[in-house]
Amino acid sequence: MKKQTNITAGGEADTEIKGDEPIAQAPDETASAGLMTENAELRSALRLSAARDQLSTALFAAGARTPALLCDAVNADLQIADDGGVANAAALVERLKTRFPEQFRRASPISIDGGAGRSTPAPLTKDALAKMSPAEITKLDWAAVRRVLSEK
């Protein structure tokens, strides 16, 4: 049944129900094919987006400074597996590392503590010398002791 509403000249609504017309018509074949094509394109775009996210995460873990830029560089070479992941992610990361090494952070060198033992002692003063024992004074640098004692 189909419901049809007509507005009369006086502004009143006149509703009539017709039972011999179908309520919904079947969509034509071109619209259906168009929707199926659009659906397939959207699914493909989603898979590509998920694959790019996975590759971007792998690049970030490898120390990439600009993962999105590097993803664009290898976008055509992405091989998407059946599960939606990138099948060749490790190979792409290694290829990008060799081709664009400046785009990856270098590991920080291990400290060898080259400045160890170079701390400067507190400056020697007359008061500090007065508090020291003769044994402590003999261990000091005599040039520093002479300089402190010669100061006014």
Coordinates of N, CA and C in Angstrom, one line a residue:
M1 N 0.8 -1.2 0.0 CA 0.0 0.0 0.0 C 0.9 1.2 0.0
K2 N 0.4 2.3 -0.7 CA 1.2 3.5 -0.7 C 0.3 4.6 -0.2
K3 N 0.9 5.5 0.6 CA 0.2 6.6 1.2 C 0.6 7.8 0.5
Q4 N -0.4 8.6 0.1 CA -0.2 9.8 -0.7 C -0.9 11.0 0.0
T5 N -0.2 12.1 0.2 CA -0.7 13.2 0.9 C -0.8 14.4 -0.1
N6 N -2.0 15.0 -0.2 CA -2.2 16.2 -1.0 C -2.6 17.3 -0.2
I7 N -2.1 18.5 -0.5 CA -2.5 19.7 0.3 C -3.6 20.4 -0.6
T8 N -4.7 20.7 0.0 CA -5.8 21.3 -0.7 C -5.6 22.8 -0.7
A9 N -6.5 23.5 -1.4 CA -6.3 25.0 -1.6 C -6.5 25.7 -0.2
G10 N -7.3 25.1 0.7 CA -7.5 25.7 2.0 C -6.4 25.4 3.0
G11 N -5.4 24.7 2.6 CA -4.3 24.4 3.4 C -4.5 23.1 4.2
E12 N -5.6 22.3 3.9 CA -5.8 21.1 4.7 C -5.1 20.0 3.9
A13 N -4.7 19.0 4.7 CA -4.0 17.8 4.2 C -5.1 16.7 3.9
D14 N -5.0 16.2 2.7 CA -5.9 15.2 2.2 C -5.0 13.9 2.0
T15 N -5.2 12.9 2.8 CA -4.4 11.7 2.7 C -5.3 10.5 2.1
E16 N -4.7 9.8 1.1 CA -5.4 8.7 0.6 C -4.4 7.5 0.5
I17 N -4.9 6.4 0.7 CA -4.1 5.2 0.6 C -4.4 4.4 -0.6
K18 N -3.5 4.1 -1.5 CA -3.7 3.3 -2.7 C -3.1 1.9 -2.5
G19 N -3.8 0.9 -2.7 CA -3.3 -0.4 -2.4 C -2.8 -1.2 -3.6
D20 N -2.9 -0.7 -4.8 CA -2.5 -1.4 -6.0 C -1.1 -1.0 -6.4
E21 N -0.4 0.0 -5.8 CA 0.9 0.4 -6.2 C 1.9 -0.2 -5.2
P22 N 3.1 -0.6 -5.7 CA 4.1 -1.1 -4.7 C 4.7 0.0 -3.9
I23 N 5.1 -0.3 -2.7 CA 5.6 0.8 -1.8 C 7.1 1.1 -2.2
A24 N 7.9 0.1 -2.4 CA 9.3 0.4 -2.8 C 9.5 -0.2 -4.1
Q25 N 10.3 0.5 -4.9 CA 10.7 -0.1 -6.2 C 12.1 -0.6 -6.1
A26 N 12.3 -1.7 -6.9 CA 13.6 -2.3 -6.9 C 14.6 -1.3 -7.6
P27 N 15.8 -1.1 -6.9 CA 16.8 -0.2 -7.6 C 17.3 -0.8 -8.9
D28 N 17.5 0.1 -9.8 CA 17.9 -0.4 -11.1 C 19.4 -0.9 -11.1
E29 N 19.8 -1.6 -12.1 CA 21.0 -2.3 -12.1 C 22.2 -1.4 -12.1
T30 N 22.1 -0.2 -12.7 CA 23.3 0.7 -12.8 C 23.6 1.3 -11.4
A31 N 22.5 1.6 -10.7 CA 22.8 2.2 -9.3 C 23.4 1.1 -8.4
S32 N 22.9 -0.1 -8.6 CA 23.5 -1.2 -7.8 C 24.9 -1.5 -8.1
A33 N 25.3 -1.5 -9.4 CA 26.7 -1.7 -9.8 C 27.5 -0.5 -9.3
G34 N 27.0 0.7 -9.3 CA 27.7 1.8 -8.9 C 28.0 1.8 -7.4
L35 N 27.0 1.3 -6.6 CA 27.2 1.2 -5.2 C 28.2 0.1 -4.8
M36 N 28.2 -1.0 -5.6 CA 29.1 -2.1 -5.3 C 30.6 -1.6 -5.7
T37 N 30.7 -0.8 -6.7 CA 32.0 -0.3 -7.1 C 32.5 0.6 -6.0
E38 N 31.7 1.5 -5.5 CA 32.0 2.4 -4.5 C 32.4 1.7 -3.2
N39 N 31.7 0.7 -2.9 CA 32.0 -0.1 -1.7 C 33.3 -0.8 -1.8
A40 N 33.7 -1.3 -3.0 CA 35.0 -2.0 -3.2 C 36.1 -0.9 -3.1
E41 N 35.9 0.3 -3.6 CA 36.9 1.3 -3.5 C 37.1 1.8 -2.0
L42 N 36.0 1.8 -1.3 CA 36.1 2.2 0.1 C 36.9 1.2 0.9
R43 N 36.6 -0.1 0.7 CA 37.3 -1.2 1.3 C 38.8 -1.2 1.0
S44 N 39.1 -0.9 -0.2 CA 40.5 -0.8 -0.7 C 41.2 0.3 0.0
A45 N 40.5 1.5 0.1 CA 41.1 2.6 0.8 C 41.3 2.4 2.3
L46 N 40.4 1.6 2.9 CA 40.6 1.3 4.3 C 41.8 0.3 4.5
R47 N 41.9 -0.6 3.7 CA 43.0 -1.6 3.7 C 44.4 -0.8 3.5
L48 N 44.4 0.1 2.6 CA 45.6 0.9 2.3 C 45.9 1.8 3.5
S49 N 44.9 2.4 4.1 CA 45.1 3.2 5.3 C 45.7 2.4 6.5
A50 N 45.1 1.2 6.7 CA 45.6 0.4 7.8 C 47.0 -0.1 7.5
A51 N 47.3 -0.4 6.2 CA 48.7 -0.8 5.9 C 49.7 0.3 6.1
R52 N 49.3 1.5 5.7 CA 50.2 2.7 5.9 C 50.4 3.0 7.4
D53 N 49.4 2.8 8.2 CA 49.5 3.0 9.6 C 50.5 1.9 10.2
Q54 N 50.4 0.7 9.7 CA 51.3 -0.4 10.2 C 52.8 0.0 9.8
L55 N 53.0 0.4 8.5 CA 54.3 0.7 8.1 C 54.8 2.0 8.8
S56 N 54.0 2.9 9.1 CA 54.4 4.1 9.8 C 54.9 3.8 11.2
T57 N 54.2 2.8 11.8 CA 54.6 2.4 13.2 C 55.9 1.7 13.1
A58 N 56.1 0.8 12.1 CA 57.4 0.1 11.9 C 58.5 1.1 11.7
L59 N 58.3 2.2 10.9 CA 59.3 3.2 10.6 C 59.6 4.0 11.9
F60 N 58.6 4.3 12.7 CA 58.8 5.0 13.9 C 59.7 4.2 14.9
A61 N 59.4 2.9 14.9 CA 60.2 2.0 15.8 C 61.6 1.9 15.3
A62 N 61.8 2.1 14.0 CA 63.2 2.0 13.5 C 63.9 3.3 13.6
G63 N 63.3 4.4 14.2 CA 63.9 5.7 14.4 C 63.7 6.7 13.3
A64 N 62.7 6.5 12.5 CA 62.5 7.4 11.4 C 62.0 8.8 12.0
R65 N 62.6 9.9 11.4 CA 62.2 11.2 11.8 C 60.9 11.6 11.2
T66 N 60.6 11.2 9.9 CA 59.3 11.6 9.3 C 58.7 10.3 8.7
P67 N 58.0 9.5 9.5 CA 57.4 8.3 8.9 C 56.4 8.5 7.8
A68 N 55.6 9.6 7.9 CA 54.6 9.8 6.9 C 55.2 10.1 5.5
L69 N 56.3 10.9 5.5 CA 57.0 11.2 4.3 C 57.6 9.9 3.7
L70 N 58.2 9.1 4.5 CA 58.8 7.9 4.0 C 57.8 6.9 3.5
C71 N 56.6 6.9 4.1 CA 55.5 6.0 3.7 C 55.1 6.4 2.2
D72 N 55.0 7.7 2.0 CA 54.7 8.2 0.7 C 55.8 7.8 -0.4
A73 N 57.0 7.7 0.1 CA 58.1 7.3 -0.9 C 58.0 5.9 -1.3
V74 N 57.4 5.0 -0.5 CA 57.2 3.6 -0.9 C 55.8 3.1 -1.0
N75 N 54.9 4.1 -1.2 CA 53.5 3.8 -1.3 C 53.1 2.8 -2.4
A76 N 53.8 2.9 -3.5 CA 53.5 2.1 -4.7 C 54.0 0.6 -4.5
D77 N 55.0 0.5 -3.6 CA 55.6 -0.8 -3.3 C 55.0 -1.6 -2.2
L78 N 53.9 -1.1 -1.6 CA 53.3 -1.8 -0.5 C 52.6 -3.1 -1.0
Q79 N 52.9 -4.2 -0.3 CA 52.2 -5.5 -0.6 C 51.4 -5.8 0.6
I80 N 50.0 -5.7 0.4 CA 49.1 -6.0 1.5 C 48.7 -7.4 1.5
A81 N 48.9 -8.0 2.7 CA 48.6 -9.5 2.9 C 47.1 -9.6 3.0
D82 N 46.6 -10.9 3.0 CA 45.2 -11.2 3.1 C 44.6 -10.7 4.5
D83 N 45.4 -10.7 5.5 CA 45.0 -10.3 6.8 C 44.9 -8.8 6.9
G84 N 45.4 -8.0 5.9 CA 45.3 -6.6 5.9 C 46.6 -5.9 6.3
G85 N 47.6 -6.7 6.8 CA 48.9 -6.2 7.2 C 49.8 -6.0 6.0
V86 N 51.0 -5.4 6.2 CA 51.9 -5.2 5.1 C 52.9 -6.4 5.1
A87 N 52.9 -7.1 4.0 CA 53.7 -8.3 3.9 C 55.2 -8.0 3.8
N88 N 55.6 -6.9 3.2 CA 57.0 -6.6 3.0 C 57.4 -5.3 3.9
A89 N 56.9 -5.2 5.1 CA 57.2 -4.0 5.9 C 58.7 -4.0 6.3
A90 N 59.3 -5.1 6.7 CA 60.7 -5.1 7.1 C 61.6 -4.8 5.9
A91 N 61.3 -5.3 4.8 CA 62.1 -5.0 3.6 C 62.0 -3.6 3.2
L92 N 60.9 -3.0 3.3 CA 60.7 -1.6 3.0 C 61.5 -0.7 3.9
V93 N 61.4 -1.0 5.2 CA 62.1 -0.2 6.2 C 63.6 -0.3 6.0
E94 N 64.2 -1.5 5.7 CA 65.6 -1.6 5.4 C 66.0 -0.9 4.1
R95 N 65.1 -0.9 3.1 CA 65.4 -0.2 1.9 C 65.5 1.3 2.1
L96 N 64.5 1.8 2.9 CA 64.5 3.2 3.2 C 65.7 3.6 4.1
K97 N 66.1 2.8 5.0 CA 67.3 3.1 5.8 C 68.6 3.2 4.9
T98 N 68.7 2.3 3.9 CA 69.9 2.4 3.1 C 69.8 3.6 2.1
R99 N 68.6 3.9 1.6 CA 68.4 4.9 0.6 C 68.4 6.3 1.2
F100 N 67.8 6.5 2.4 CA 67.7 7.8 3.1 C 68.2 7.7 4.5
P101 N 69.5 7.4 4.7 CA 70.0 7.3 6.1 C 69.8 8.5 7.0
E102 N 69.8 9.7 6.3 CA 69.7 10.9 7.1 C 68.3 11.1 7.7
Q103 N 67.3 10.3 7.3 CA 65.9 10.3 7.8 C 65.8 9.5 9.1
F104 N 66.8 8.8 9.5 CA 66.7 8.0 10.7 C 67.7 8.5 11.7
R105 N 67.2 8.4 13.0 CA 68.1 8.8 14.1 C 69.2 7.8 14.3
R106 N 70.3 8.3 14.7 CA 71.4 7.5 15.0 C 71.3 7.1 16.5
A107 N 71.8 6.0 16.9 CA 71.8 5.6 18.3 C 72.8 6.4 19.0
S108 N 72.4 6.8 20.2 CA 73.3 7.6 21.1 C 74.5 6.8 21.4
P109 N 75.7 7.4 21.3 CA 76.9 6.6 21.7 C 76.9 6.4 23.2
I110 N 77.5 5.3 23.6 CA 77.6 4.9 25.0 C 78.7 5.9 25.6
S111 N 78.4 6.4 26.8 CA 79.3 7.3 27.4 C 80.5 6.5 28.0
I112 N 81.7 7.1 27.7 CA 82.9 6.5 28.3 C 83.4 7.3 29.5
D113 N 82.6 8.2 29.9 CA 82.9 9.1 31.1 C 84.2 9.7 30.9
G114 N 84.5 10.3 29.8 CA 85.8 10.9 29.6 C 86.2 12.1 30.5
G115 N 85.2 12.7 31.2 CA 85.6 13.8 32.1 C 85.6 13.3 33.5
A116 N 85.7 12.1 33.8 CA 85.7 11.6 35.2 C 87.0 12.0 35.9
G117 N 86.8 12.4 37.1 CA 88.0 12.8 37.9 C 88.4 14.3 37.6
R118 N 87.7 15.0 36.8 CA 88.1 16.4 36.5 C 87.3 17.4 37.3
S119 N 86.7 17.0 38.4 CA 85.9 18.0 39.1 C 86.9 18.9 39.8
T120 N 86.5 20.2 39.8 CA 87.4 21.2 40.4 C 87.1 21.2 41.9
P121 N 88.2 21.2 42.7 CA 88.0 21.2 44.1 C 87.6 22.6 44.5
A122 N 87.1 22.7 45.7 CA 86.7 24.0 46.2 C 87.9 24.9 46.3
P123 N 87.8 26.2 46.1 CA 89.0 27.1 46.1 C 89.6 27.1 47.6
L124 N 90.9 27.1 47.6 CA 91.6 27.1 48.8 C 91.6 28.5 49.4
T125 N 91.3 28.6 50.7 CA 91.3 29.9 51.4 C 92.1 29.8 52.6
K126 N 92.4 31.0 53.2 CA 93.2 31.1 54.5 C 92.4 30.4 55.6
D127 N 91.1 30.6 55.6 CA 90.3 29.9 56.7 C 90.4 28.4 56.5
A128 N 90.3 27.9 55.3 CA 90.4 26.5 55.1 C 91.7 25.9 55.5
L129 N 92.8 26.7 55.2 CA 94.1 26.3 55.6 C 94.3 26.2 57.2
A130 N 93.6 27.2 57.8 CA 93.7 27.3 59.3 C 93.0 26.1 59.9
K131 N 92.0 25.5 59.3 CA 91.3 24.4 59.9 C 91.9 23.0 59.6
M132 N 92.9 23.0 58.7 CA 93.6 21.8 58.2 C 94.7 21.4 59.2
S133 N 94.9 20.1 59.2 CA 96.0 19.6 60.0 C 97.3 19.7 59.1
P134 N 98.5 19.6 59.8 CA 99.7 19.7 59.0 C 99.8 18.5 58.0
A135 N 99.3 17.4 58.3 CA 99.3 16.2 57.3 C 98.5 16.5 56.1
E136 N 97.3 17.2 56.3 CA 96.4 17.5 55.2 C 97.1 18.6 54.3
I137 N 97.8 19.5 54.9 CA 98.4 20.6 54.2 C 99.6 20.1 53.3
T138 N 100.3 19.1 53.8 CA 101.4 18.5 53.0 C 100.9 17.8 51.8
K139 N 99.6 17.4 51.7 CA 99.1 16.7 50.5 C 98.6 17.7 49.5
L140 N 98.6 19.0 49.8 CA 98.1 20.0 48.9 C 99.2 20.4 47.9
D141 N 98.7 21.1 46.9 CA 99.6 21.7 45.9 C 100.3 22.9 46.5
W142 N 101.6 22.9 46.6 CA 102.3 24.0 47.3 C 102.2 25.3 46.6
A143 N 102.1 25.3 45.3 CA 101.9 26.6 44.5 C 100.6 27.2 44.9
A144 N 99.6 26.4 45.1 CA 98.3 27.0 45.5 C 98.3 27.5 47.0
V145 N 99.1 26.8 47.8 CA 99.2 27.2 49.2 C 99.9 28.6 49.3
R146 N 101.1 28.7 48.5 CA 101.8 29.9 48.5 C 101.0 31.1 48.0
R147 N 100.2 30.8 46.9 CA 99.3 31.9 46.4 C 98.3 32.4 47.4
V148 N 97.7 31.4 48.2 CA 96.7 31.8 49.2 C 97.3 32.6 50.3
L149 N 98.5 32.1 50.7 CA 99.1 32.8 51.8 C 99.7 34.2 51.5
S150 N 100.0 34.4 50.2 CA 100.5 35.7 49.8 C 99.4 36.7 49.5
E151 N 98.2 36.3 49.4 CA 97.0 37.2 49.2 C 96.8 38.0 50.5
K152 N 96.3 39.2 50.3 CA 96.1 40.1 51.5 C 94.7 39.8 52.1

